[in-house]
Short mmCIF file of C-alpha atoms in Angstrom, two decimals:
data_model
loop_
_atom_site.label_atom_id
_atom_site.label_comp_id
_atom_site.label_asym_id
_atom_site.label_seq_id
_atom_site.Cartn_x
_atom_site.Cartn_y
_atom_site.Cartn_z
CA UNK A 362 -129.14 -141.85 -103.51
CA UNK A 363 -128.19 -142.04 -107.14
CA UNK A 364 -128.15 -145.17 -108.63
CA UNK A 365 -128.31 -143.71 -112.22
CA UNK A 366 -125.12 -141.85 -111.17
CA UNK A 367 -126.34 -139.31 -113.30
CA UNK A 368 -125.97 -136.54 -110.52
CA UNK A 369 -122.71 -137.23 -109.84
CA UNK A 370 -122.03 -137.38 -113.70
CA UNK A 371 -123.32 -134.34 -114.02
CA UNK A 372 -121.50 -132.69 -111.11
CA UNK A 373 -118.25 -133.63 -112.12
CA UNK A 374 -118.33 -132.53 -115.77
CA UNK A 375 -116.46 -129.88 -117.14
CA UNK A 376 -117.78 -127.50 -119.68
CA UNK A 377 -115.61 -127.49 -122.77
CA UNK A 378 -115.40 -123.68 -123.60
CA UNK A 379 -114.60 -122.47 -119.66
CA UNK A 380 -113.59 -125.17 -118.29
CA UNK A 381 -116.07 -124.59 -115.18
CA UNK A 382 -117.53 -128.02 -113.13
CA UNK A 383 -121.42 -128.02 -113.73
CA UNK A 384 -122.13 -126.36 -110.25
CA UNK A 385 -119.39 -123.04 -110.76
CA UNK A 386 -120.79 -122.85 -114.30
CA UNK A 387 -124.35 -122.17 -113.35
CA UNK A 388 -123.37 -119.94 -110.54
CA UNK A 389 -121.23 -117.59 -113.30
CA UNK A 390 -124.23 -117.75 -115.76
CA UNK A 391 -126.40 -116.27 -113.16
CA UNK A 392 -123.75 -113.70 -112.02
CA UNK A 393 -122.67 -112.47 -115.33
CA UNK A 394 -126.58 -111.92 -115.96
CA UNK A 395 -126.52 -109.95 -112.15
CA UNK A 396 -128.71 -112.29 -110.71
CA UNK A 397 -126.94 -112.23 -107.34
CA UNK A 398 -129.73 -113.54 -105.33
CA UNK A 399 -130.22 -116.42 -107.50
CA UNK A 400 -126.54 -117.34 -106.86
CA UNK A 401 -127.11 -117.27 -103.43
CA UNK A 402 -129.63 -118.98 -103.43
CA UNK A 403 -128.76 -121.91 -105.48
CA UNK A 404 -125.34 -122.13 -103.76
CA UNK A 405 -126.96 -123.02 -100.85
CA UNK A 406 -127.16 -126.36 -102.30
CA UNK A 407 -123.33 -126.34 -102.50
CA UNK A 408 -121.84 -123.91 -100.03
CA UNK A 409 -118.28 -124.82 -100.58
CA UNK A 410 -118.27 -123.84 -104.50
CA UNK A 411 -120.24 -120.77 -103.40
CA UNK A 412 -117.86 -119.68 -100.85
CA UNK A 413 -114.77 -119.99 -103.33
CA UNK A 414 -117.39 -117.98 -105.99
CA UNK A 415 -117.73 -115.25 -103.43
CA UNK A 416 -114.46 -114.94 -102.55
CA UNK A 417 -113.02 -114.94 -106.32
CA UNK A 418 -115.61 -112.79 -108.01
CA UNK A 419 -115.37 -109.46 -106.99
CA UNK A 420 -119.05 -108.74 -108.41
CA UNK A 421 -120.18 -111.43 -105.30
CA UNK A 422 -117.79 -110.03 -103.21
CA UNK A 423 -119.98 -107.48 -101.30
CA UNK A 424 -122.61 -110.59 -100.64
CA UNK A 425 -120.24 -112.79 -98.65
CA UNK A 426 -121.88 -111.53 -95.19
CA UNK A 427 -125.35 -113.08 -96.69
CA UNK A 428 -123.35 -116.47 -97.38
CA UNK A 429 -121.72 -116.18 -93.46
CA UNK A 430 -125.04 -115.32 -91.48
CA UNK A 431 -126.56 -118.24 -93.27
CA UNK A 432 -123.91 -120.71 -92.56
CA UNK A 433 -123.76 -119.56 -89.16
CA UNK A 434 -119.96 -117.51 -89.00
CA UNK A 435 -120.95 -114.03 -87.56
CA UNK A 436 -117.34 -113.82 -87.12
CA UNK A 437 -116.90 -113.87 -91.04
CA UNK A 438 -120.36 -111.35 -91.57
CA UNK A 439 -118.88 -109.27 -89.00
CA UNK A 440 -115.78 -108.56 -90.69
CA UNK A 441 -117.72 -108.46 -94.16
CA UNK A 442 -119.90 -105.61 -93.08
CA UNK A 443 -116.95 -103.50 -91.13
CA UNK A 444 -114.99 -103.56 -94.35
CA UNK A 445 -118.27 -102.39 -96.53
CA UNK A 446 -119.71 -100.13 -93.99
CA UNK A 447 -116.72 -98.45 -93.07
CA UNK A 448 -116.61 -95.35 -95.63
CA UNK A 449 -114.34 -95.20 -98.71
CA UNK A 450 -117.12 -96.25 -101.12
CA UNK A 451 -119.91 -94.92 -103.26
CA UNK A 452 -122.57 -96.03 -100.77
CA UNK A 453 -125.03 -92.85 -99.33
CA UNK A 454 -124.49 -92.64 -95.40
CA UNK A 455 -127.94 -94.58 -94.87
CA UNK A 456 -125.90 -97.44 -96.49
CA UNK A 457 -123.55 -97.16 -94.43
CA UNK A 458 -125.16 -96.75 -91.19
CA UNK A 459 -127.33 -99.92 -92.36
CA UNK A 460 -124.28 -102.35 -93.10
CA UNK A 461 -122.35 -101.24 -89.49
CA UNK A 462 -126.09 -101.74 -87.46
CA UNK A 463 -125.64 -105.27 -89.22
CA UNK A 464 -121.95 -105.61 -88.80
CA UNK A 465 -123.01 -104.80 -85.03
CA UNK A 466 -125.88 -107.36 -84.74
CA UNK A 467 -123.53 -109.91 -86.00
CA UNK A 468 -120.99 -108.99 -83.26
CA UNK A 469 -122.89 -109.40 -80.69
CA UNK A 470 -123.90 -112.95 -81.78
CA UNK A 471 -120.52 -113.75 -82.58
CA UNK A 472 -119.52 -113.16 -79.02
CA UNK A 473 -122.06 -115.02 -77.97
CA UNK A 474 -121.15 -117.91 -79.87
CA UNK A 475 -117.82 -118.20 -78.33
CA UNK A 476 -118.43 -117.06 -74.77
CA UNK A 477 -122.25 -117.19 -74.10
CA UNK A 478 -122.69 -113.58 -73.97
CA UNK A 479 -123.88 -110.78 -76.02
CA UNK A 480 -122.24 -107.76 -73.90
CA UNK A 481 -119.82 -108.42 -71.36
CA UNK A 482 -118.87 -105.09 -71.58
CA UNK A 483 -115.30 -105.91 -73.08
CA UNK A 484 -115.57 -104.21 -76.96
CA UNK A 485 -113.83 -106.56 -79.73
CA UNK A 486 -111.57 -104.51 -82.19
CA UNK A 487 -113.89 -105.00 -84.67
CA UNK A 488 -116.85 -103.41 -82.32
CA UNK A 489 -114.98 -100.64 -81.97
CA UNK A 490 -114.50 -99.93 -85.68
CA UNK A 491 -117.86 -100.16 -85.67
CA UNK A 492 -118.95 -98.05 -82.89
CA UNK A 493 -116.71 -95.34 -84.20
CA UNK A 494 -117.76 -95.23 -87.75
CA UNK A 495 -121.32 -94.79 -86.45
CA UNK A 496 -120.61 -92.35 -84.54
CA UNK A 497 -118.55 -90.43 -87.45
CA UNK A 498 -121.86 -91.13 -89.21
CA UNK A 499 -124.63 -89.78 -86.06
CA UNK A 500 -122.25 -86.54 -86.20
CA UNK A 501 -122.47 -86.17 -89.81
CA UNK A 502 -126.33 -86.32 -89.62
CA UNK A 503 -126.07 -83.71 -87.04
CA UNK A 504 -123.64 -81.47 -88.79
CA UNK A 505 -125.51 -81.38 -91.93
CA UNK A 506 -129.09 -80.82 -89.94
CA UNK A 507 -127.01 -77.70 -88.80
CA UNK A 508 -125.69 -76.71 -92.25
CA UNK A 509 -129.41 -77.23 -93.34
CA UNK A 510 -130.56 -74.68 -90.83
CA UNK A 511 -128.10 -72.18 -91.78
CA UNK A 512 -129.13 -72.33 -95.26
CA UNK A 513 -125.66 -73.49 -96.74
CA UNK A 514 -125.91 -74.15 -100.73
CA UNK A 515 -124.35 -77.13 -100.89
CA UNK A 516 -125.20 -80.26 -98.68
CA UNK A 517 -124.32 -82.75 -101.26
CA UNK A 518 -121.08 -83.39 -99.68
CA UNK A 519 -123.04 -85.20 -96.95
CA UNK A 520 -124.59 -87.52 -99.17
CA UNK A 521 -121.00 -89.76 -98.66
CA UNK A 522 -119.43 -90.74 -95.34
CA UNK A 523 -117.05 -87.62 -95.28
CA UNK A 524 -113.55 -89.08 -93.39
CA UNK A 525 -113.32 -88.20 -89.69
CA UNK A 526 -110.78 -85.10 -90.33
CA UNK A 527 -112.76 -83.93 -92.73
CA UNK A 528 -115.86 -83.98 -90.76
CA UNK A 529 -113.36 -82.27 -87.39
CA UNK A 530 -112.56 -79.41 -89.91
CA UNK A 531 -116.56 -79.02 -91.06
CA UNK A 532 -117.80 -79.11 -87.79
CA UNK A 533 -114.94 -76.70 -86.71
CA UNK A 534 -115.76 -74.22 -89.44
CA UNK A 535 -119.47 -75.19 -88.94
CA UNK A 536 -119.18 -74.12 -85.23
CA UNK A 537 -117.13 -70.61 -86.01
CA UNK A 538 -119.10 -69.56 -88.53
CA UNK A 539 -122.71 -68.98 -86.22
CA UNK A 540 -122.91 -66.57 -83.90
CA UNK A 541 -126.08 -68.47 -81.93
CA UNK A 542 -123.82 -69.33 -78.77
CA UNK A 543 -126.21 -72.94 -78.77
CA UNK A 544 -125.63 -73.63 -82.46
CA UNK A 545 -121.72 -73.03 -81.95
CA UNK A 546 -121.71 -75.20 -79.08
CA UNK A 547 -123.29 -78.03 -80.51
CA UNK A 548 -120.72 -77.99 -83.32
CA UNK A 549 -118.03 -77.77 -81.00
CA UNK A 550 -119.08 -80.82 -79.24
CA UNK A 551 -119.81 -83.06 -82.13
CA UNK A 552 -116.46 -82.24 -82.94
CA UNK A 553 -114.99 -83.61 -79.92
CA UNK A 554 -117.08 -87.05 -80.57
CA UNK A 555 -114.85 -86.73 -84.09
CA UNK A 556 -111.69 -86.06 -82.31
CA UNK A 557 -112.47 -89.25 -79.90
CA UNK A 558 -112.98 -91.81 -82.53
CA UNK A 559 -109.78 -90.38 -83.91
CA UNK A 560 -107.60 -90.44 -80.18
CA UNK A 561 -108.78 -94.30 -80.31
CA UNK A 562 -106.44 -95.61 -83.51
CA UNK A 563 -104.32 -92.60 -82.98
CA UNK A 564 -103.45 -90.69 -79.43
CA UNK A 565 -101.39 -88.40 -81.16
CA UNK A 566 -103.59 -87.11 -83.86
CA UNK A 567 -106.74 -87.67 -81.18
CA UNK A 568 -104.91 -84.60 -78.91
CA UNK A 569 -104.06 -82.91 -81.73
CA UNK A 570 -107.45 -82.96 -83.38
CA UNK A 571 -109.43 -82.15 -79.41
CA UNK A 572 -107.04 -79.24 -79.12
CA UNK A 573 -108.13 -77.45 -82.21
CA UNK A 574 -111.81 -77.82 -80.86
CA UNK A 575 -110.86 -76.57 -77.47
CA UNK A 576 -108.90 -73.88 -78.84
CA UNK A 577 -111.74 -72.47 -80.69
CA UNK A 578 -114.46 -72.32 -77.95
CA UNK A 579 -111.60 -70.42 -76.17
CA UNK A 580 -111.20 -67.78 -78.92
CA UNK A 581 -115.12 -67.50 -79.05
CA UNK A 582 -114.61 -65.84 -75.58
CA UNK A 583 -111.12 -64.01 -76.19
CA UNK A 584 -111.77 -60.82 -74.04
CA UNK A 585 -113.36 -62.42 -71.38
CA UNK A 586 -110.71 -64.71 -70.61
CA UNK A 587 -108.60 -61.64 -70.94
CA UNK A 588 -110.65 -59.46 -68.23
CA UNK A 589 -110.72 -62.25 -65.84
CA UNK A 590 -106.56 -62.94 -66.04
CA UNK A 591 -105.98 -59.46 -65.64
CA UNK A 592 -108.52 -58.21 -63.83
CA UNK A 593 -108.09 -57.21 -60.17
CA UNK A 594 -109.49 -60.25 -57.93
CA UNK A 595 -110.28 -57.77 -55.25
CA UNK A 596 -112.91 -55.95 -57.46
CA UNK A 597 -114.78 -58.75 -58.40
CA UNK A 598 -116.29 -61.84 -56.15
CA UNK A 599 -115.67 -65.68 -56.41
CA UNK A 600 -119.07 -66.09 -57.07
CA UNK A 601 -119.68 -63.12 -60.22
CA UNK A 602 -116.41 -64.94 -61.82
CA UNK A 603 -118.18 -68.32 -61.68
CA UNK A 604 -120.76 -66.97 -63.48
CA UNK A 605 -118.87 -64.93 -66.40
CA UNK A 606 -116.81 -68.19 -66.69
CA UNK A 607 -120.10 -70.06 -66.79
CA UNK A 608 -121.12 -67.84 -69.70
CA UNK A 609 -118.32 -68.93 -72.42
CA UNK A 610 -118.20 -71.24 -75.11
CA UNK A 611 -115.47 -73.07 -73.28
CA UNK A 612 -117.92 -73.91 -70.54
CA UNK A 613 -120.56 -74.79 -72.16
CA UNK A 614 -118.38 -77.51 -74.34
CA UNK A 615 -116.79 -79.23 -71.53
CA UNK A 616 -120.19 -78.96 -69.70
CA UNK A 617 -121.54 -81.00 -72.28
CA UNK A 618 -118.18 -83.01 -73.22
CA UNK A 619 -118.05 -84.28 -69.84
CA UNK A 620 -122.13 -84.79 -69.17
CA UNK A 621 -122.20 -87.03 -72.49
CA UNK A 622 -118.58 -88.71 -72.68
CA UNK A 623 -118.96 -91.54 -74.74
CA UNK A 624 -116.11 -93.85 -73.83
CA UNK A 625 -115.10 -93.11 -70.00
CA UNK A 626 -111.33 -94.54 -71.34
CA UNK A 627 -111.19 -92.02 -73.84
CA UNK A 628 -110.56 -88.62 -71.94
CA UNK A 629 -109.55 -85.32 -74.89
CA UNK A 630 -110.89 -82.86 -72.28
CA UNK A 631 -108.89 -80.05 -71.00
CA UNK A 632 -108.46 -81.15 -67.79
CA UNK A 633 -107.02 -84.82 -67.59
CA UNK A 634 -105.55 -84.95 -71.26
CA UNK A 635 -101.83 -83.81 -70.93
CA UNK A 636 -100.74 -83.71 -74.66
CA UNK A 637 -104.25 -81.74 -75.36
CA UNK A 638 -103.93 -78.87 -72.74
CA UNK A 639 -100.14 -78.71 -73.66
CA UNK A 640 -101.05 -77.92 -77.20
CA UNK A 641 -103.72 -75.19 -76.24
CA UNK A 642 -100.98 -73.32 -74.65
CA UNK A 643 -98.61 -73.77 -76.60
CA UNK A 644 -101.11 -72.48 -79.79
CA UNK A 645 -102.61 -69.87 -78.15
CA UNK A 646 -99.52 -69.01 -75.90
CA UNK A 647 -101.72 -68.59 -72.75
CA UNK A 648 -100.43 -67.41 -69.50
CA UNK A 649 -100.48 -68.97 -65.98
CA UNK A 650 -103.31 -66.89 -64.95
CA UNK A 651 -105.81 -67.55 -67.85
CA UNK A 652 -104.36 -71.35 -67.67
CA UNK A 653 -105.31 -71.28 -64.19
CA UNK A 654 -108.67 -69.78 -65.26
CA UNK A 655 -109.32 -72.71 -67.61
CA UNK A 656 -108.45 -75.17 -65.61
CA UNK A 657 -110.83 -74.07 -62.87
CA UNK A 658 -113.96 -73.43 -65.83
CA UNK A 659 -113.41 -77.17 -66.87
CA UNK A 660 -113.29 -78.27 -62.80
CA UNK A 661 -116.69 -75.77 -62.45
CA UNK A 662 -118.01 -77.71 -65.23
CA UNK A 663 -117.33 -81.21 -64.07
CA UNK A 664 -118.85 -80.21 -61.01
CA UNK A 665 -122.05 -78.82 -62.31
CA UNK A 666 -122.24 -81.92 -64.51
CA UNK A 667 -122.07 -84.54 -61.58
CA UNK A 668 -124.33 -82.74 -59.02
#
């Protein structure tokens, strides 16, 4: 009630000077002093001026998920968070990771808002973004825990989310640069999680990106792929090839490519991924036998993989 009328007199006046109603004027005096929460806060009292605040001011911008998860629209804090957690900004990767854990909370309630469930299995566009960017982040971490161990000077370049071809190239050169046949691996592997989030907005660039991975665990094992192609079958037994083949790089990726695939639609490996073992023979301009070699390394290690 107001039978004064002085709150509604009040609400509808307009300050001379900016020409603000009462309610946007004390939201701007609070925001030019940075008092963001208090502007929250008090628009709670008048979410409709507070929405058109956040939306206008682009020092309130980055707040609008607060302003959604309290008025109940996941949908709108979901797409808040993607955009600020999705790289391209000054944040550190902890940021990041933070706002797309959110981002992913928010999802998940979104969904089940609208259909009753949290996980049907069936991943949103948005979820997606989401799962992929931390997963760019996870290999990150892991790529500079590896530059850390080989002593590299400069790991400030991981204190940003580093774009995904970026990151493919780092954990490329990363992987090329150890001689530890583990270490290497590892690399090598992370980089295929890189090239995967990168097949999933792009096919083309995906293959293109897996391919330079695969080619390098090849190339890690030149001669012996060389030996075994031209070798005489006769002089050596089904069982001793198994086991040199089991010994390369190239092994030992798709071993753990296919043990840990992370999205069973998403297939860069050498075996099933036409446009990816096309450009691995093309590049390294490999023969039917060593082709034929490959092919059976990646089948060995499928089978080893799946008991």
């Amino acid at each position: 009630d107001d039978p004064s009328g002085l709150y509604t007199a009040v609400n509808q006046a307009v300050d001379f000077g900016s020409k603000l109603t009462f309610r946007r004027f004390v939201l701007r005096w609070y925001t030019d002093r940075g008092l963001y929460a208090n502007v929250l806060d008090l628009g709670a009292v008048c979410p409709d001026v507070l929405a058109q605040c956040l939306e206008e001011d682009g020092r309130l911008r980055e707040y609008r998920w607060i302003h959604f998860v309290r008025t109940g629209d996941y949908q709108g804090a979901t797409s808040c968070l993607v955009g600020l957690g999705s790289g391209g900004n000054d944040l550190s990767v902890e940021e990041n990771k933070l706002l797309l854990s959110l981002g992913k909370i928010a999802s998940k309630i979104a969904k089940a808002d609208e259909d009753g469930s949290m996980d049907d299995g069936k991943k949103t566009l948005e979820e997606r973004i989401i799962d992929n960017n931390l997963t760019l982040i996870h290999a990150q971490e892991m790529l500079r825990d590896s530059a850390t161990m080989m002593e590299h000077d400069d790991l400030r370049k991981f204190e940003h989310a580093i774009p995904a071809n970026e990151l493919l190239q780092i954990a490329i050169d990363q992987g090329m640069a150890v001689n530890n046949v583990e270490e290497k691996v590892g690399c090598l592997v992370v980089g295929l999680a890189i090239a995967e989030t990168i097949q999933d907005r792009s096919p083309n660039e995906g293959a293109w990106s897996a391919a330079q991975v695969w080619i390098n665990s090849i190339v890690s094992d030149t001669e012996t792929w060389k030996n075994l192609a031209n070798g005489d079958r006769s002089l050596i037994s089904d069982e001793e090839r198994r086991r040199f083949i089991a010994g390369t790089v190239f092994y030992e990726v798709a071993s753990q490519y296919y043990g840990s695939k992370r999205e069973p639609n998403l297939d860069i490996g050498f075996l099933n991924n036409r446009a990816v073992k096309e450009q691995i023979v093309a590049k390294l301009s490999l023969d039917q036998q060593t082709v034929a070699l490959l092919v059976a390394a990646a089948e060995h290690a499928v089978e080893d993989v799946m008991g």
